[in-house]
Amino acid sequence: MNWFVTESPRPAWVTRRSFAPWLVISTVCFGAFMGQLDASIVTLAFPAMSAHFGADPEWISLSYLITLVALLVPMGRIADRAGRKIVYIYGFALFTAASVACVYAPGFGALIAARVVQAVGAAMLQANSVALVTTAVAPEQRRKALGVQAAAQATGLAAGPVLGGYLTEHHGWQAVFAINVPIGVVAMVLGHYLLPRTKTRGDKGKKPSWKVLPGLTGVLLAHAALFAPMTLLPFTLQQPLAQIGLTVAALPLGFAVAATTLHRPGIWTGVAVAATAWVLPVPLVLQLAVAGVGLGIIAPACTKRVMGVLPEASAGVGSGLVNVARGLGTALGVAVATALVHTFQ
């Protein structure tokens, strides 16, 4: 019953392993992957869901993103006090249950309501993800660890269009939500055994300062640039959904490669790479991949900058702020792409 009422310690055989911190990061990557998979997988199913419900599909994403952004910082504060591990596991449970509700939604209103509940669970996950990573490893390894976590998010974004196109064509739009269920179950079990107890007493003498701000702005803009093409291209490319998914996946795949391998380049190097991508005389898929590399340099560097100015006891709040910036950037990208679709259709 400790699963449900308090944080339980890891088994001793896990705790004494030298690679135990990376087991924490691997577990967090499940949540990072799942959250971004769910955000991107629905984009390829938008036309099918719009036809099924006869409603504007953008609210399927926007209802999720608005709820997510509103709850990230409060959930981070709760996790700092109650324990990041237990909030994280409950987040998986709620997210998985809401995914089942999305599959069986009888109408558009019910689908939106299920998406809102899903976003509550996602907020419990994402408000803890960066904090769990930064408190698990030594300071000199944080850029690398945050890069791995960002790469897991980008991999989820990359897998979303590919899986979304395939599942929608062959199994219907409901399958894009059903795929969350087995991932969620596995992640809850891993979280119980591999995450450490994290409840700490907050340091009331230290509060976030305006030094979080430039890094947060960079995170926001990077995710807006990442998500806008992923929303726009399914409506503009005249290709089968599966082929569109493979093309769109090049952007987050480039992000994932850079986030896991390029730990030295700075923010402005990433900006230069991302900007150069759009003037290269190469096919669209390569432009997207290069742009993704630039964004994959920017986002982890900005995240490290944010978390580096916060005390450990406020890591949950910092994690929430980073993910607010990610969510706002994603929402901005969706809104801009949707406006362009409506303008030029």
XYZ file of N, CA, C and O in Angstrom, residues 25-226:
808
model
N 17.303 8.886 -14.721
C 17.126 9.633 -15.968
C 16.382 8.799 -17.001
O 15.495 9.295 -17.713
N 16.683 7.498 -17.066
C 15.973 6.620 -17.999
C 14.491 6.567 -17.680
O 13.646 6.580 -18.587
N 14.157 6.513 -16.396
C 12.753 6.478 -15.990
C 12.055 7.784 -16.338
O 10.930 7.795 -16.848
N 12.740 8.901 -16.084
C 12.174 10.206 -16.423
C 11.963 10.322 -17.930
O 11.001 10.952 -18.389
N 12.834 9.686 -18.686
C 12.706 9.747 -20.141
C 11.410 9.099 -20.633
O 10.889 9.479 -21.686
N 10.884 8.112 -19.892
C 9.588 7.551 -20.256
C 8.516 8.634 -20.236
O 7.694 8.738 -21.141
N 8.517 9.431 -19.165
C 7.530 10.504 -19.068
C 7.747 11.567 -20.125
O 6.793 12.084 -20.714
N 9.030 11.910 -20.375
C 9.340 12.902 -21.401
C 8.895 12.421 -22.772
O 8.295 13.165 -23.562
N 9.172 11.151 -23.057
C 8.769 10.566 -24.340
C 7.253 10.529 -24.468
O 6.692 10.931 -25.494
N 6.589 10.078 -23.426
C 5.143 9.894 -23.473
C 4.407 11.223 -23.643
O 3.464 11.330 -24.435
N 4.859 12.245 -22.894
C 4.186 13.533 -22.984
C 4.284 14.138 -24.365
O 3.299 14.656 -24.907
N 5.473 14.075 -24.974
C 5.640 14.662 -26.297
C 5.065 13.776 -27.398
O 4.602 14.286 -28.421
N 5.085 12.459 -27.196
C 4.416 11.574 -28.137
C 2.935 11.938 -28.227
O 2.367 12.064 -29.320
N 2.315 12.140 -27.073
C 0.888 12.460 -27.063
C 0.614 13.816 -27.684
O -0.410 14.013 -28.328
N 1.546 14.761 -27.490
C 1.341 16.093 -28.059
C 1.436 16.080 -29.578
O 0.707 16.806 -30.257
N 2.337 15.246 -30.129
C 2.562 15.274 -31.574
C 1.784 14.221 -32.337
O 1.483 14.398 -33.520
N 1.426 13.126 -31.675
C 0.774 12.040 -32.390
C -0.616 12.444 -32.870
O -1.111 11.965 -33.890
N -1.243 13.374 -32.136
C -2.600 13.769 -32.513
C -2.617 14.654 -33.743
O -3.664 14.785 -34.396
N -1.473 15.298 -34.095
C -1.495 16.226 -35.218
C -1.832 15.522 -36.528
O -2.531 16.073 -37.375
N -1.348 14.297 -36.721
C -1.654 13.541 -37.933
C -3.081 13.013 -37.921
O -3.621 12.669 -38.962
N -3.687 12.945 -36.729
C -5.070 12.471 -36.624
C -6.080 13.614 -36.664
O -7.281 13.360 -36.631
N -5.612 14.864 -36.728
C -6.530 16.009 -36.743
C -7.581 15.917 -37.848
O -8.777 16.097 -37.587
N -7.174 15.683 -39.094
C -8.209 15.605 -40.142
C -9.252 14.521 -39.875
O -10.447 14.734 -40.086
N -8.827 13.345 -39.404
C -9.772 12.259 -39.130
C -10.705 12.607 -37.974
O -11.908 12.338 -38.026
N -10.156 13.200 -36.903
C -10.993 13.583 -35.768
C -11.949 14.718 -36.133
O -13.097 14.754 -35.679
N -11.485 15.641 -36.978
C -12.347 16.728 -37.429
C -13.521 16.189 -38.230
O -14.669 16.616 -38.050
N -13.237 15.211 -39.097
C -14.312 14.607 -39.885
C -15.253 13.793 -39.003
O -16.478 13.798 -39.210
N -14.711 13.099 -38.003
C -15.534 12.244 -37.140
C -16.481 13.060 -36.272
O -17.661 12.728 -36.132
N -15.963 14.149 -35.669
C -16.765 14.930 -34.731
C -17.407 16.165 -35.364
O -18.281 16.782 -34.761
N -16.941 16.543 -36.552
C -17.460 17.752 -37.165
C -17.131 18.992 -36.362
O -17.950 19.906 -36.230
N -15.918 19.048 -35.795
C -15.519 20.155 -34.923
C -14.107 20.593 -35.278
O -13.363 19.883 -35.971
N -13.725 21.769 -34.797
C -12.407 22.332 -35.063
C -11.351 21.563 -34.280
O -11.363 21.573 -33.042
N -10.422 20.889 -34.953
C -9.495 20.000 -34.246
C -8.452 20.712 -33.400
O -7.826 20.086 -32.547
N -8.236 22.016 -33.614
C -7.173 22.678 -32.870
C -7.422 22.648 -31.368
O -6.478 22.665 -30.569
N -8.709 22.550 -30.951
C -9.007 22.526 -29.513
C -8.584 21.221 -28.862
O -8.430 21.159 -27.645
N -8.375 20.194 -29.654
C -7.872 18.938 -29.101
C -6.470 19.143 -28.536
O -6.117 18.582 -27.494
N -5.671 19.976 -29.209
C -4.339 20.315 -28.701
C -4.377 21.474 -27.722
O -3.733 21.440 -26.671
N -5.120 22.523 -28.062
C -5.086 23.729 -27.243
C -5.669 23.504 -25.851
O -5.160 24.042 -24.866
N -6.739 22.696 -25.728
C -7.298 22.418 -24.402
C -6.270 21.708 -23.529
O -6.140 21.981 -22.329
N -5.529 20.809 -24.131
C -4.465 20.074 -23.439
C -3.342 21.027 -23.024
O -2.904 21.046 -21.869
N -2.901 21.863 -23.960
C -1.754 22.723 -23.701
C -2.073 23.821 -22.697
O -1.250 24.145 -21.833
N -3.276 24.406 -22.792
C -3.649 25.468 -21.861
C -3.703 24.933 -20.437
O -3.189 25.549 -19.493
N -4.326 23.775 -20.260
C -4.398 23.160 -18.932
C -3.008 22.809 -18.412
O -2.674 23.062 -17.245
N -2.205 22.251 -19.281
C -0.844 21.857 -18.908
C -0.041 23.056 -18.420
O 0.577 23.026 -17.345
N -0.055 24.116 -19.193
C 0.732 25.301 -18.847
C 0.250 25.912 -17.535
O 1.046 26.343 -16.692
N -1.075 25.938 -17.331
C -1.628 26.544 -16.116
C -1.222 25.796 -14.855
O -1.117 26.393 -13.773
N -0.980 24.491 -14.956
C -0.749 23.668 -13.766
C 0.715 23.339 -13.503
O 1.038 22.799 -12.442
N 1.605 23.642 -14.415
C 2.987 23.182 -14.266
C 3.674 23.743 -13.031
O 4.291 22.999 -12.254
N 3.610 25.034 -12.818
C 4.288 25.616 -11.654
C 3.627 25.189 -10.343
O 4.323 24.796 -9.399
N 2.264 25.222 -10.225
C 1.651 24.700 -8.990
C 2.019 23.246 -8.707
O 2.285 22.876 -7.561
N 2.054 22.408 -9.739
C 2.430 21.014 -9.538
C 3.894 20.890 -9.113
O 4.243 20.021 -8.303
N 4.749 21.749 -9.646
C 6.140 21.734 -9.225
C 6.289 22.102 -7.761
O 7.078 21.498 -7.033
N 5.520 23.086 -7.307
C 5.567 23.484 -5.897
C 5.048 22.358 -4.993
O 5.620 22.077 -3.930
N 3.953 21.712 -5.429
C 3.415 20.582 -4.659
C 4.447 19.459 -4.562
O 4.656 18.860 -3.502
N 5.115 19.186 -5.682
C 6.098 18.105 -5.696
C 7.298 18.414 -4.810
O 7.843 17.512 -4.166
N 7.717 19.689 -4.767
C 8.820 20.061 -3.884
C 8.484 19.759 -2.427
O 9.368 19.444 -1.622
N 7.212 19.859 -2.075
C 6.805 19.661 -0.683
C 6.369 18.228 -0.395
O 6.725 17.657 0.634
N 5.575 17.644 -1.292
C 5.029 16.310 -1.039
C 5.978 15.199 -1.458
O 5.907 14.085 -0.923
N 6.872 15.485 -2.389
C 7.773 14.459 -2.903
C 7.589 14.299 -4.401
O 6.474 14.073 -4.869
N 8.690 14.430 -5.146
C 8.599 14.377 -6.608
C 8.281 12.977 -7.116
O 7.620 12.814 -8.136
N 8.746 11.975 -6.396
C 8.521 10.608 -6.855
C 7.036 10.261 -6.842
O 6.503 9.752 -7.838
N 6.352 10.527 -5.737
C 4.955 10.115 -5.641
C 4.068 10.930 -6.587
O 3.135 10.404 -7.205
N 4.381 12.224 -6.753
C 3.621 13.042 -7.696
C 3.843 12.543 -9.119
O 2.909 12.490 -9.931
N 5.055 12.145 -9.426
C 5.384 11.635 -10.760
C 4.606 10.349 -11.058
O 4.016 10.202 -12.135
N 4.583 9.428 -10.102
C 3.881 8.160 -10.330
C 2.380 8.376 -10.450
O 1.710 7.791 -11.318
N 1.818 9.235 -9.599
C 0.395 9.545 -9.722
C 0.098 10.217 -11.060
O -0.988 10.028 -11.634
N 1.025 11.011 -11.552
C 0.835 11.635 -12.850
C 0.706 10.612 -13.957
O -0.150 10.728 -14.842
N 1.545 9.579 -13.913
C 1.438 8.502 -14.895
C 0.086 7.794 -14.803
O -0.539 7.472 -15.818
N -0.356 7.533 -13.581
C -1.626 6.837 -13.403
C -2.779 7.643 -13.989
O -3.645 7.101 -14.705
N -2.808 8.934 -13.702
C -3.886 9.784 -14.199
C -3.820 9.936 -15.712
O -4.849 9.873 -16.404
N -2.619 10.121 -16.234
C -2.455 10.268 -17.679
C -2.916 9.008 -18.419
O -3.599 9.091 -19.453
N -2.559 7.854 -17.877
C -2.933 6.590 -18.522
C -4.437 6.379 -18.488
O -5.049 5.985 -19.495
N -5.066 6.656 -17.342
C -6.521 6.512 -17.242
C -7.236 7.466 -18.186
O -8.234 7.095 -18.841
N -6.753 8.699 -18.299
C -7.376 9.663 -19.199
C -7.208 9.262 -20.658
O -8.081 9.553 -21.492
N -6.113 8.578 -20.984
C -5.920 8.092 -22.352
C -6.998 7.080 -22.721
O -7.508 7.078 -23.844
N -7.335 6.219 -21.765
C -8.435 5.262 -21.995
C -9.742 6.016 -22.230
O -10.537 5.662 -23.123
N -9.983 7.074 -21.450
C -11.201 7.873 -21.624
C -11.238 8.532 -22.998
O -12.317 8.658 -23.604
N -10.085 8.966 -23.516
C -10.042 9.545 -24.863
C -10.451 8.521 -25.921
O -11.163 8.846 -26.874
N -9.996 7.292 -25.751
C -10.308 6.237 -26.719
C -11.816 6.020 -26.828
O -12.364 5.847 -27.924
N -12.520 6.063 -25.692
C -13.949 5.750 -25.674
C -14.826 6.993 -25.580
O -15.999 6.892 -25.239
N -14.276 8.161 -25.900
C -15.060 9.397 -25.818
C -16.252 9.330 -26.762
O -16.077 9.121 -27.970
N -17.484 9.526 -26.248
C -18.679 9.425 -27.097
C -18.937 10.662 -27.942
O -19.727 10.603 -28.893
N -18.307 11.770 -27.613
C -18.527 12.998 -28.364
C -17.352 13.929 -28.218
O -16.410 13.676 -27.451
N -17.394 15.048 -28.956
C -16.271 15.974 -28.945
C -16.071 16.596 -27.563
O -14.931 16.765 -27.117
N -17.157 16.940 -26.880
C -17.044 17.508 -25.538
C -16.388 16.548 -24.569
O -15.557 16.948 -23.745
N -16.756 15.260 -24.671
C -16.155 14.258 -23.789
C -14.667 14.084 -24.102
O -13.845 13.893 -23.195
N -14.311 14.164 -25.381
C -12.900 14.055 -25.760
C -12.096 15.217 -25.184
O -11.006 15.021 -24.640
N -12.641 16.429 -25.277
C -11.954 17.589 -24.738
C -11.796 17.461 -23.221
O -10.742 17.772 -22.656
N -12.853 16.986 -22.542
C -12.778 16.806 -21.088
C -11.700 15.786 -20.726
O -10.922 15.990 -19.777
N -11.623 14.697 -21.483
C -10.598 13.685 -21.226
C -9.198 14.245 -21.488
O -8.242 13.919 -20.773
N -9.083 15.095 -22.506
C -7.789 15.719 -22.795
C -7.351 16.648 -21.658
O -6.166 16.739 -21.336
N -8.327 17.333 -21.038
C -8.009 18.205 -19.909
C -7.472 17.375 -18.745
O -6.479 17.726 -18.106
N -8.136 16.230 -18.458
C -7.657 15.356 -17.389
C -6.272 14.800 -17.732
O -5.391 14.696 -16.881
N -6.098 14.460 -18.993
C -4.795 13.989 -19.448
C -3.718 15.040 -19.177
O -2.605 14.721 -18.739
N -4.075 16.298 -19.415
C -3.120 17.385 -19.202
C -2.774 17.547 -17.727
O -1.641 17.919 -17.392
N -3.725 17.275 -16.827
C -3.429 17.323 -15.392
C -2.355 16.286 -15.059
O -1.374 16.571 -14.356
N -2.532 15.067 -15.566
C -1.518 14.033 -15.350
C -0.190 14.410 -15.972
O 0.874 14.200 -15.375
N -0.232 14.987 -17.181
C 1.007 15.393 -17.842
C 1.720 16.487 -17.053
O 2.956 16.517 -16.995
N 0.955 17.395 -16.433
C 1.566 18.437 -15.608
C 2.285 17.834 -14.414
O 3.377 18.293 -14.029
N 1.709 16.796 -13.812
C 2.362 16.122 -12.694
C 3.668 15.462 -13.135
O 4.640 15.401 -12.372
N 3.711 14.984 -14.370
C 4.933 14.392 -14.907
C 5.960 15.460 -15.248
O 7.112 15.414 -14.799
N 5.551 16.412 -16.041
C 6.496 17.369 -16.596
C 7.012 18.366 -15.565
O 8.128 18.869 -15.679
N 6.205 18.657 -14.542
C 6.669 19.562 -13.491
C 7.800 18.951 -12.677
O 8.502 19.662 -11.956
N 7.988 17.657 -12.789
C 9.023 16.955 -12.024
C 10.206 16.505 -12.857
O 11.267 16.206 -12.319
N 10.031 16.432 -14.168
C 11.030 15.759 -14.994
C 12.404 16.414 -14.913
O 13.413 15.746 -14.647
N 12.471 17.725 -15.135
C 13.774 18.402 -15.111
C 14.365 18.370 -13.707
O 15.577 18.193 -13.529
N 13.511 18.528 -12.681
C 13.997 18.496 -11.297
C 14.589 17.139 -10.953
O 15.642 17.051 -10.307
N 13.941 16.069 -11.351
C 14.457 14.729 -11.074
C 15.807 14.509 -11.748
O 16.709 13.880 -11.180
N 15.957 15.038 -12.952
C 17.219 14.878 -13.674
C 18.334 15.674 -13.013
O 19.425 15.151 -12.743
N 18.080 16.959 -12.730
C 19.150 17.813 -12.208
C 19.578 17.437 -10.797
O 20.737 17.642 -10.417
N 18.678 16.874 -10.001
C 19.048 16.471 -8.640
C 19.626 15.058 -8.593
O 20.129 14.642 -7.550
N 19.590 14.334 -9.713
C 20.098 12.958 -9.725
C 21.576 12.883 -10.080
O 22.251 11.909 -9.729
N 22.093 13.887 -10.776
C 23.473 13.809 -11.267
C 24.303 14.956 -10.714
O 23.778 15.956 -10.228
N 25.614 14.805 -10.809
C 26.540 15.854 -10.378
C 26.423 17.056 -11.319
O 26.063 16.904 -12.483
N 26.741 18.269 -10.817
C 26.596 19.477 -11.644
C 27.309 19.397 -12.990
O 26.791 19.888 -13.993
N 28.486 18.775 -13.023
C 29.231 18.716 -14.279
C 28.592 17.802 -15.320
O 28.972 17.821 -16.490
N 27.635 16.974 -14.887
C 26.948 16.080 -15.818
C 25.552 16.566 -16.200
O 24.857 15.899 -16.958
N 25.170 17.727 -15.717
C 23.789 18.166 -15.919
C 23.457 18.465 -17.380
O 22.376 18.132 -17.850
N 24.385 19.110 -18.091
C 24.109 19.418 -19.500
C 23.873 18.134 -20.283
O 22.939 18.045 -21.104
N 24.700 17.126 -20.031
C 24.539 15.846 -20.716
C 23.222 15.195 -20.334
O 22.483 14.709 -21.197
N 22.909 15.186 -19.025
C 21.669 14.560 -18.557
C 20.440 15.278 -19.102
O 19.471 14.643 -19.526
N 20.484 16.611 -19.091
C 19.355 17.379 -19.630
C 19.233 17.175 -21.136
O 18.122 17.184 -21.685
N 20.356 16.972 -21.806
C 20.315 16.665 -23.228
C 19.636 15.341 -23.508
O 18.852 15.216 -24.456
N 19.925 14.331 -22.666
C 19.271 13.025 -22.823
C 17.767 13.153 -22.605
O 16.964 12.599 -23.359
N 17.381 13.914 -21.565
C 15.957 14.111 -21.295
C 15.275 14.868 -22.434
O 14.173 14.523 -22.871
N 15.943 15.894 -22.952
C 15.393 16.639 -24.084
C 15.312 15.765 -25.331
O 14.367 15.870 -26.125
N 16.296 14.870 -25.485
C 16.270 13.959 -26.630
C 15.107 12.987 -26.541
O 14.500 12.635 -27.559
N 14.784 12.549 -25.321
C 13.620 11.676 -25.153
C 12.339 12.400 -25.562
O 11.452 11.814 -26.201
N 12.250 13.686 -25.202
C 11.103 14.475 -25.640
C 11.062 14.580 -27.154
O 10.008 14.410 -27.771
N 12.216 14.863 -27.743
C 12.270 15.008 -29.192
C 11.965 13.695 -29.905
O 11.321 13.680 -30.955
N 12.407 12.581 -29.309
C 12.096 11.277 -29.888
C 10.600 11.024 -29.855
O 10.022 10.467 -30.801
N 9.956 11.433 -28.757
C 8.500 11.330 -28.698
C 7.838 12.167 -29.770
O 6.880 11.733 -30.428
N 8.360 13.379 -29.986
C 7.835 14.224 -31.051
C 8.042 13.591 -32.418
O 7.182 13.669 -33.297
N 9.219 12.967 -32.613
C 9.516 12.336 -33.898
C 8.649 11.108 -34.130
O 8.153 10.874 -35.240
N 8.468 10.314 -33.076
C 7.663 9.105 -33.212
C 6.188 9.427 -33.417
O 5.462 8.673 -34.076
N 5.744 10.558 -32.863
C 4.331 10.918 -32.945
C 3.790 10.982 -34.364
O 2.801 10.307 -34.690
N 4.395 11.784 -35.258
C 3.876 11.850 -36.621
C 3.929 10.514 -37.360
O 3.014 10.178 -38.105
N 5.023 9.764 -37.157
C 5.143 8.471 -37.843
C 4.057 7.512 -37.363
O 3.322 6.915 -38.163
N 3.954 7.358 -36.033
C 2.927 6.470 -35.481
C 1.527 7.009 -35.737
O 0.602 6.239 -36.020
N 1.373 8.335 -35.632
C 0.055 8.922 -35.837
C -0.484 8.670 -37.228
O -1.661 8.324 -37.398
N 0.371 8.847 -38.227
C -0.061 8.578 -39.589
C -0.424 7.124 -39.803
O -1.467 6.802 -40.385
N 0.436 6.217 -39.316
C 0.182 4.783 -39.495
C -1.069 4.332 -38.737
O -1.941 3.660 -39.302
N -1.155 4.708 -37.463
C -2.275 4.247 -36.639
C -3.607 4.803 -37.127
O -4.624 4.099 -37.132
N -3.608 6.068 -37.543
C -4.858 6.666 -38.019
C -5.327 6.003 -39.294
O -6.526 5.727 -39.466
N -4.407 5.718 -40.210
C -4.783 5.091 -41.483
C -5.258 3.659 -41.302
O -6.189 3.212 -41.971
N -4.639 2.924 -40.365
C -4.912 1.494 -40.267
C -5.814 1.104 -39.098
O -6.433 0.038 -39.141
N -5.901 1.931 -38.056
C -6.672 1.553 -36.874
C -7.620 2.637 -36.376
O -8.312 2.426 -35.379
N -7.646 3.777 -37.029
C -8.538 4.847 -36.605
C -7.873 5.782 -35.610
O -6.856 5.463 -34.987
N -8.461 6.974 -35.436
C -7.858 7.993 -34.577
C -7.779 7.566 -33.110
O -6.921 8.037 -32.368
N -8.665 6.646 -32.683
C -8.638 6.209 -31.277
C -7.307 5.571 -30.897
O -6.875 5.636 -29.743
N -6.630 4.979 -31.877
C -5.379 4.273 -31.585
C -4.271 5.221 -31.140
O -3.346 4.799 -30.433
N -4.350 6.510 -31.506
C -3.294 7.432 -31.105
C -3.324 7.694 -29.601
O -2.319 8.140 -29.022
N -4.455 7.425 -28.963
C -4.544 7.544 -27.509
C -4.307 6.196 -26.830
O -3.718 6.139 -25.749
N -4.737 5.119 -27.466
C -4.577 3.795 -26.863
C -3.114 3.416 -26.675
O -2.768 2.687 -25.731
N -2.243 3.936 -27.521
C -0.830 3.568 -27.429
C -0.189 4.051 -26.128
O 0.831 3.524 -25.678
N -0.806 5.063 -25.483
C -0.256 5.562 -24.218
C -0.376 4.565 -23.076
O 0.389 4.622 -22.103
N -1.341 3.659 -23.169
C -1.676 2.809 -22.022
C -0.531 1.859 -21.653
O -0.096 1.840 -20.496
N -0.002 1.059 -22.580
C 1.103 0.163 -22.171
C 2.349 0.923 -21.736
O 3.040 0.501 -20.812
N 2.631 2.059 -22.375
C 3.791 2.854 -21.960
C 3.610 3.339 -20.531
O 4.532 3.296 -19.702
N 2.405 3.808 -20.211
C 2.128 4.317 -18.873
C 2.255 3.257 -17.797
O 2.778 3.515 -16.708
N 1.773 2.062 -18.076
C 1.849 0.980 -17.091
C 3.309 0.617 -16.796
O 3.715 0.480 -15.638
N 4.108 0.475 -17.858
C 5.530 0.163 -17.673
C 6.232 1.265 -16.887
O 7.021 1.005 -15.963
N 5.916 2.514 -17.213
C 6.577 3.640 -16.556
C 6.224 3.727 -15.077
O 7.073 4.103 -14.253
N 5.002 3.392 -14.691
C 4.630 3.414 -13.274
C 5.436 2.390 -12.479
O 5.899 2.673 -11.365
N 5.617 1.210 -13.042
C 6.396 0.175 -12.361
C 7.859 0.607 -12.228
O 8.467 0.497 -11.156
N 8.423 1.133 -13.317
C 9.810 1.592 -13.269
C 9.980 2.732 -12.269
O 10.977 2.783 -11.528
N 9.014 3.647 -12.240
C 9.098 4.759 -11.311
C 9.128 4.305 -9.869
O 9.874 4.847 -9.041
N 8.336 3.311 -9.542
C 8.292 2.806 -8.166
C 9.637 2.219 -7.744
O 10.093 2.445 -6.618
N 10.279 1.482 -8.641
C 11.505 0.773 -8.261
C 12.786 1.574 -8.493
O 13.795 1.315 -7.816
N 12.780 2.514 -9.420
C 14.035 3.160 -9.808
C 14.175 4.608 -9.348
O 15.296 5.115 -9.285
N 13.069 5.277 -9.030
C 13.182 6.668 -8.576
C 13.439 6.710 -7.073
O 12.830 5.967 -6.308
N 14.312 7.607 -6.630
C 14.580 7.736 -5.191
C 13.503 8.585 -4.522
O 12.778 9.333 -5.172
N 13.423 8.463 -3.193
C 12.593 9.403 -2.444
C 13.201 10.796 -2.575
O 14.413 10.957 -2.463
N 12.336 11.783 -2.766
C 12.871 13.119 -3.073
C 12.315 14.200 -2.171
O 12.641 15.368 -2.358
N 11.472 13.865 -1.213
C 10.852 14.900 -0.379
C 11.927 15.624 0.417
O 12.736 15.022 1.112
N 11.944 16.949 0.295
C 12.919 17.769 0.996
C 12.231 18.971 1.612
O 11.121 19.324 1.240
N 12.900 19.564 2.581
C 12.393 20.807 3.153
C 12.846 21.975 2.293
O 14.013 22.110 1.980
N 11.905 22.793 1.916
C 12.234 23.934 1.072
C 13.086 24.949 1.803
O 12.972 25.141 3.000
N 13.961 25.611 1.069
C 14.771 26.696 1.616
C 14.024 27.998 1.366
O 14.060 28.550 0.275
N 13.331 28.483 2.386
C 12.481 29.647 2.213
C 13.282 30.919 2.000
O 12.728 31.954 1.645
N 14.568 30.860 2.243
C 15.371 32.060 2.060
C 15.793 32.290 0.624
O 16.307 33.340 0.295
N 15.586 31.319 -0.237
C 16.016 31.446 -1.620
C 14.805 31.304 -2.533
O 14.033 30.374 -2.415
N 14.672 32.259 -3.440
C 13.558 32.244 -4.368
C 14.095 32.455 -5.784
O 15.148 33.046 -5.981
N 13.317 31.989 -6.783
C 13.739 32.231 -8.155
C 13.874 33.724 -8.434
O 13.121 34.533 -7.913
N 14.854 34.092 -9.255
C 15.080 35.491 -9.587
C 14.874 35.693 -11.083
O 14.643 34.756 -11.836
N 14.997 36.938 -11.496
C 14.836 37.267 -12.912
C 15.947 36.679 -13.761
O 15.874 36.698 -14.984
N 17.018 36.094 -13.095
C 18.076 35.417 -13.865
C 17.491 34.186 -14.581
O 18.204 33.699 -15.511
N 16.096 33.563 -14.249
C 15.525 32.414 -14.979
C 14.995 32.787 -16.352
O 14.783 31.968 -17.207
N 14.928 34.105 -16.486
C 14.128 34.668 -17.610
C 14.740 34.487 -18.998
O 14.052 34.059 -19.930
N 16.039 34.859 -19.285
C 16.558 34.655 -20.646
C 16.529 33.182 -21.077
O 16.205 32.873 -22.230
N 16.866 32.291 -20.139
C 16.825 30.866 -20.475
C 15.424 30.397 -20.792
O 15.208 29.614 -21.727
N 14.440 30.871 -20.031
C 13.048 30.489 -20.279
C 12.576 30.996 -21.639
O 11.840 30.310 -22.349
N 12.995 32.200 -21.998
C 12.630 32.746 -23.307
C 13.199 31.887 -24.431
O 12.523 31.604 -25.428
N 14.439 31.451 -24.259
C 15.043 30.575 -25.259
C 14.325 29.250 -25.391
O 14.110 28.750 -26.503
N 13.937 28.659 -24.250
C 13.173 27.405 -24.282
C 11.853 27.605 -25.020
O 11.449 26.782 -25.857
N 11.156 28.710 -24.725
C 9.860 28.989 -25.360
C 10.008 29.097 -26.875
O 9.267 28.454 -27.635
N 10.954 29.894 -27.329
C 11.109 30.112 -28.766
C 11.567 28.844 -29.483
O 11.138 28.571 -30.609
N 12.425 28.061 -28.830
C 12.890 26.817 -29.447
C 11.740 25.847 -29.671
O 11.636 25.210 -30.725
N 10.839 25.736 -28.701
C 9.731 24.797 -28.844
C 8.646 25.324 -29.782
O 7.961 24.537 -30.436
N 8.505 26.646 -29.874
C 7.589 27.203 -30.884
C 8.091 26.865 -32.287
O 7.324 26.437 -33.164
N 9.406 27.034 -32.490
C 9.994 26.728 -33.789
C 9.962 25.237 -34.088
O 9.900 24.824 -35.248
N 9.998 24.413 -33.047
C 9.951 22.962 -33.226
C 8.557 22.490 -33.620
O 8.391 21.621 -34.474
